[in-house]
């Protein structure tokens, strides 16, 4: 709603069923609706069809990624042994589970995204700063994830067509660290993701409902392939990294827990953007319960 010193145009009440009920009620009471504070993206969600499967698939797509695997593998370089890394991940993800439930409940009850929820803490217009900071972080992550995915695509291309490696060799000119072939892979993936996102959250939900299970199938297939190639033998120790013990191991253990929570901080901040489409709180609890482990 607008402040008294604002002068947004008063919109005529729309036909029933053509607008958001909250806006219809406000206009029917003769009050004003500010275009600076309300639009279709910020309004409470009208469709609440993100059920347990959709939230579960969201976690599949977020966790089972190159960045996620790189993070988990990086914990072994800290000097922790296998069981310590596993326990740190379990404890960290348990904390994430409860934090996600808090953030998810706020989104589900209000039906609004983070930029609107932030108004409770930062004020009507102070929330714009928080939203802009989040947007900059999202842009960075969008680029990082797209670059990692493009590198994976190049690996697949080189496996199928080895002759393409000549287009990505050390002698090939690079622009900002990428060869023309690298840029082509990056821009194609960038455009495909943008195409899905621009079609709205319902398209995102349908896409990830398919992509999430597909990622799990690929994950298990790769795990079996790697284990077979290793002769059914593997080691969780890193050559050249001495295991820690005593206070040093304990300190690093708690650091690993904190790093796990930090890794999920971006999704924790954004989770209300997805949970606002859930029909009830029970759906959020069940989706997180089955997905977080």
PDB file of N, CA, C and O in Angstrom, residues 210-245:
ATOM      1  N   UNK A 210      11.428 -33.241 -13.409  1.00  0.00           N
ATOM      2  CA  UNK A 210      12.022 -34.230 -14.306  1.00  0.00           C
ATOM      3  C   UNK A 210      13.534 -34.321 -14.104  1.00  0.00           C
ATOM      4  O   UNK A 210      14.112 -35.412 -14.082  1.00  0.00           O
ATOM      5  N   UNK A 211      14.170 -33.157 -13.935  1.00  0.00           N
ATOM      6  CA  UNK A 211      15.630 -33.122 -13.854  1.00  0.00           C
ATOM      7  C   UNK A 211      16.152 -33.714 -12.550  1.00  0.00           C
ATOM      8  O   UNK A 211      17.202 -34.363 -12.534  1.00  0.00           O
ATOM      9  N   UNK A 212      15.425 -33.504 -11.433  1.00  0.00           N
ATOM     10  CA  UNK A 212      15.888 -34.008 -10.146  1.00  0.00           C
ATOM     11  C   UNK A 212      16.102 -35.511 -10.137  1.00  0.00           C
ATOM     12  O   UNK A 212      17.209 -35.993  -9.834  1.00  0.00           O
ATOM     13  N   UNK A 213      15.085 -36.316 -10.466  1.00  0.00           N
ATOM     14  CA  UNK A 213      15.297 -37.769 -10.528  1.00  0.00           C
ATOM     15  C   UNK A 213      16.349 -38.174 -11.554  1.00  0.00           C
ATOM     16  O   UNK A 213      17.095 -39.131 -11.337  1.00  0.00           O
ATOM     17  N   UNK A 214      16.412 -37.447 -12.673  1.00  0.00           N
ATOM     18  CA  UNK A 214      17.422 -37.767 -13.688  1.00  0.00           C
ATOM     19  C   UNK A 214      18.826 -37.581 -13.128  1.00  0.00           C
ATOM     20  O   UNK A 214      19.749 -38.358 -13.436  1.00  0.00           O
ATOM     21  N   UNK A 215      19.003 -36.560 -12.287  1.00  0.00           N
ATOM     22  CA  UNK A 215      20.311 -36.324 -11.669  1.00  0.00           C
ATOM     23  C   UNK A 215      20.678 -37.479 -10.748  1.00  0.00           C
ATOM     24  O   UNK A 215      21.834 -37.923 -10.711  1.00  0.00           O
ATOM     25  N   UNK A 216      19.708 -37.979 -10.004  1.00  0.00           N
ATOM     26  CA  UNK A 216      19.990 -39.108  -9.119  1.00  0.00           C
ATOM     27  C   UNK A 216      20.393 -40.346  -9.913  1.00  0.00           C
ATOM     28  O   UNK A 216      21.306 -41.070  -9.530  1.00  0.00           O
ATOM     29  N   UNK A 217      19.695 -40.608 -11.000  1.00  0.00           N
ATOM     30  CA  UNK A 217      20.044 -41.755 -11.843  1.00  0.00           C
ATOM     31  C   UNK A 217      21.470 -41.609 -12.361  1.00  0.00           C
ATOM     32  O   UNK A 217      22.275 -42.555 -12.321  1.00  0.00           O
ATOM     33  N   UNK A 218      21.800 -40.405 -12.838  1.00  0.00           N
ATOM     34  CA  UNK A 218      23.154 -40.160 -13.343  1.00  0.00           C
ATOM     35  C   UNK A 218      24.183 -40.281 -12.226  1.00  0.00           C
ATOM     36  O   UNK A 218      25.289 -40.810 -12.440  1.00  0.00           O
ATOM     37  N   UNK A 219      23.842 -39.815 -11.020  1.00  0.00           N
ATOM     38  CA  UNK A 219      24.767 -39.882  -9.892  1.00  0.00           C
ATOM     39  C   UNK A 219      25.109 -41.328  -9.550  1.00  0.00           C
ATOM     40  O   UNK A 219      26.289 -41.686  -9.402  1.00  0.00           O
ATOM     41  N   UNK A 220      24.092 -42.178  -9.438  1.00  0.00           N
ATOM     42  CA  UNK A 220      24.346 -43.579  -9.109  1.00  0.00           C
ATOM     43  C   UNK A 220      25.086 -44.287 -10.240  1.00  0.00           C
ATOM     44  O   UNK A 220      25.963 -45.126  -9.993  1.00  0.00           O
ATOM     45  N   UNK A 221      24.743 -43.952 -11.478  1.00  0.00           N
ATOM     46  CA  UNK A 221      25.427 -44.570 -12.616  1.00  0.00           C
ATOM     47  C   UNK A 221      26.910 -44.204 -12.617  1.00  0.00           C
ATOM     48  O   UNK A 221      27.782 -45.065 -12.841  1.00  0.00           O
ATOM     49  N   UNK A 222      27.221 -42.936 -12.353  1.00  0.00           N
ATOM     50  CA  UNK A 222      28.618 -42.507 -12.311  1.00  0.00           C
ATOM     51  C   UNK A 222      29.358 -43.144 -11.135  1.00  0.00           C
ATOM     52  O   UNK A 222      30.531 -43.519 -11.257  1.00  0.00           O
ATOM     53  N   UNK A 223      28.676 -43.257  -9.991  1.00  0.00           N
ATOM     54  CA  UNK A 223      29.312 -43.870  -8.825  1.00  0.00           C
ATOM     55  C   UNK A 223      29.674 -45.326  -9.112  1.00  0.00           C
ATOM     56  O   UNK A 223      30.775 -45.791  -8.773  1.00  0.00           O
ATOM     57  N   UNK A 224      28.756 -46.048  -9.743  1.00  0.00           N
ATOM     58  CA  UNK A 224      29.024 -47.449 -10.089  1.00  0.00           C
ATOM     59  C   UNK A 224      30.154 -47.545 -11.109  1.00  0.00           C
ATOM     60  O   UNK A 224      31.044 -48.400 -11.007  1.00  0.00           O
ATOM     61  N   UNK A 225      30.141 -46.640 -12.090  1.00  0.00           N
ATOM     62  CA  UNK A 225      31.183 -46.652 -13.117  1.00  0.00           C
ATOM     63  C   UNK A 225      32.560 -46.379 -12.509  1.00  0.00           C
ATOM     64  O   UNK A 225      33.541 -47.079 -12.805  1.00  0.00           O
ATOM     65  N   UNK A 226      32.634 -45.363 -11.648  1.00  0.00           N
ATOM     66  CA  UNK A 226      33.918 -45.011 -11.029  1.00  0.00           C
ATOM     67  C   UNK A 226      34.419 -46.147 -10.146  1.00  0.00           C
ATOM     68  O   UNK A 226      35.612 -46.489 -10.151  1.00  0.00           O
ATOM     69  N   UNK A 227      33.509 -46.743  -9.380  1.00  0.00           N
ATOM     70  CA  UNK A 227      33.903 -47.848  -8.504  1.00  0.00           C
ATOM     71  C   UNK A 227      34.389 -49.039  -9.320  1.00  0.00           C
ATOM     72  O   UNK A 227      35.366 -49.707  -8.956  1.00  0.00           O
ATOM     73  N   UNK A 228      33.736 -49.288 -10.444  1.00  0.00           N
ATOM     74  CA  UNK A 228      34.157 -50.392 -11.312  1.00  0.00           C
ATOM     75  C   UNK A 228      35.528 -50.125 -11.913  1.00  0.00           C
ATOM     76  O   UNK A 228      36.394 -51.010 -11.960  1.00  0.00           O
ATOM     77  N   UNK A 229      35.739 -48.889 -12.371  1.00  0.00           N
ATOM     78  CA  UNK A 229      37.030 -48.532 -12.947  1.00  0.00           C
ATOM     79  C   UNK A 229      38.156 -48.605 -11.920  1.00  0.00           C
ATOM     80  O   UNK A 229      39.315 -48.845 -12.273  1.00  0.00           O
ATOM     81  N   UNK A 230      37.808 -48.409 -10.643  1.00  0.00           N
ATOM     82  CA  UNK A 230      38.817 -48.464  -9.582  1.00  0.00           C
ATOM     83  C   UNK A 230      39.017 -49.873  -9.051  1.00  0.00           C
ATOM     84  O   UNK A 230      39.736 -50.063  -8.057  1.00  0.00           O
ATOM     85  N   UNK A 231      38.393 -50.856  -9.693  1.00  0.00           N
ATOM     86  CA  UNK A 231      38.540 -52.231  -9.244  1.00  0.00           C
ATOM     87  C   UNK A 231      37.838 -52.506  -7.934  1.00  0.00           C
ATOM     88  O   UNK A 231      38.297 -53.340  -7.139  1.00  0.00           O
ATOM     89  N   UNK A 232      36.730 -51.796  -7.702  1.00  0.00           N
ATOM     90  CA  UNK A 232      35.948 -51.940  -6.471  1.00  0.00           C
ATOM     91  C   UNK A 232      36.759 -51.602  -5.219  1.00  0.00           C
ATOM     92  O   UNK A 232      36.473 -52.091  -4.122  1.00  0.00           O
ATOM     93  N   UNK A 233      37.774 -50.769  -5.396  1.00  0.00           N
ATOM     94  CA  UNK A 233      38.588 -50.332  -4.265  1.00  0.00           C
ATOM     95  C   UNK A 233      38.651 -48.806  -4.268  1.00  0.00           C
ATOM     96  O   UNK A 233      38.774 -48.180  -5.319  1.00  0.00           O
ATOM     97  N   UNK A 234      38.550 -48.226  -3.100  1.00  0.00           N
ATOM     98  CA  UNK A 234      38.664 -46.777  -3.006  1.00  0.00           C
ATOM     99  C   UNK A 234      39.213 -46.410  -1.635  1.00  0.00           C
ATOM    100  O   UNK A 234      39.142 -47.195  -0.685  1.00  0.00           O
ATOM    101  N   UNK A 235      39.765 -45.226  -1.559  1.00  0.00           N
ATOM    102  CA  UNK A 235      40.329 -44.728  -0.307  1.00  0.00           C
ATOM    103  C   UNK A 235      39.856 -43.302  -0.088  1.00  0.00           C
ATOM    104  O   UNK A 235      39.777 -42.510  -1.031  1.00  0.00           O
ATOM    105  N   UNK A 236      39.525 -42.984   1.150  1.00  0.00           N
ATOM    106  CA  UNK A 236      39.077 -41.639   1.489  1.00  0.00           C
ATOM    107  C   UNK A 236      40.222 -40.740   1.940  1.00  0.00           C
ATOM    108  O   UNK A 236      39.997 -39.586   2.298  1.00  0.00           O
ATOM    109  N   UNK A 237      41.428 -41.263   1.945  1.00  0.00           N
ATOM    110  CA  UNK A 237      42.583 -40.457   2.329  1.00  0.00           C
ATOM    111  C   UNK A 237      43.147 -39.751   1.103  1.00  0.00           C
ATOM    112  O   UNK A 237      43.098 -40.270  -0.012  1.00  0.00           O
ATOM    113  N   UNK A 238      43.671 -38.558   1.312  1.00  0.00           N
ATOM    114  CA  UNK A 238      44.243 -37.758   0.235  1.00  0.00           C
ATOM    115  C   UNK A 238      45.764 -37.842   0.318  1.00  0.00           C
ATOM    116  O   UNK A 238      46.344 -37.532   1.374  1.00  0.00           O
ATOM    117  N   UNK A 239      46.434 -38.274  -0.748  1.00  0.00           N
ATOM    118  CA  UNK A 239      47.901 -38.346  -0.716  1.00  0.00           C
ATOM    119  C   UNK A 239      48.514 -36.986  -0.395  1.00  0.00           C
ATOM    120  O   UNK A 239      48.129 -35.960  -0.957  1.00  0.00           O
ATOM    121  N   UNK A 240      49.444 -36.996   0.535  1.00  0.00           N
ATOM    122  CA  UNK A 240      50.131 -35.768   0.900  1.00  0.00           C
ATOM    123  C   UNK A 240      49.442 -34.956   1.971  1.00  0.00           C
ATOM    124  O   UNK A 240      49.974 -33.926   2.403  1.00  0.00           O
ATOM    125  N   UNK A 241      48.245 -35.376   2.404  1.00  0.00           N
ATOM    126  CA  UNK A 241      47.511 -34.662   3.454  1.00  0.00           C
ATOM    127  C   UNK A 241      47.539 -35.514   4.718  1.00  0.00           C
ATOM    128  O   UNK A 241      46.954 -36.600   4.765  1.00  0.00           O
ATOM    129  N   UNK A 242      48.216 -35.029   5.738  1.00  0.00           N
ATOM    130  CA  UNK A 242      48.328 -35.775   6.992  1.00  0.00           C
ATOM    131  C   UNK A 242      47.067 -35.586   7.825  1.00  0.00           C
ATOM    132  O   UNK A 242      46.604 -34.452   7.998  1.00  0.00           O
ATOM    133  N   UNK A 243      46.482 -36.675   8.324  1.00  0.00           N
ATOM    134  CA  UNK A 243      45.280 -36.546   9.166  1.00  0.00           C
ATOM    135  C   UNK A 243      45.574 -35.760  10.439  1.00  0.00           C
ATOM    136  O   UNK A 243      46.635 -35.907  11.050  1.00  0.00           O
ATOM    137  N   UNK A 244      44.642 -34.922  10.822  1.00  0.00           N
ATOM    138  CA  UNK A 244      44.786 -34.142  12.045  1.00  0.00           C
ATOM    139  C   UNK A 244      44.344 -34.964  13.244  1.00  0.00           C
ATOM    140  O   UNK A 244      43.565 -35.912  13.122  1.00  0.00           O
ATOM    141  N   UNK A 245      44.824 -34.581  14.415  1.00  0.00           N
ATOM    142  CA  UNK A 245      44.367 -35.212  15.645  1.00  0.00           C
ATOM    143  C   UNK A 245      44.373 -34.178  16.760  1.00  0.00           C
ATOM    144  O   UNK A 245      44.910 -33.082  16.615  1.00  0.00           O
TER     145      UNK A 245
END
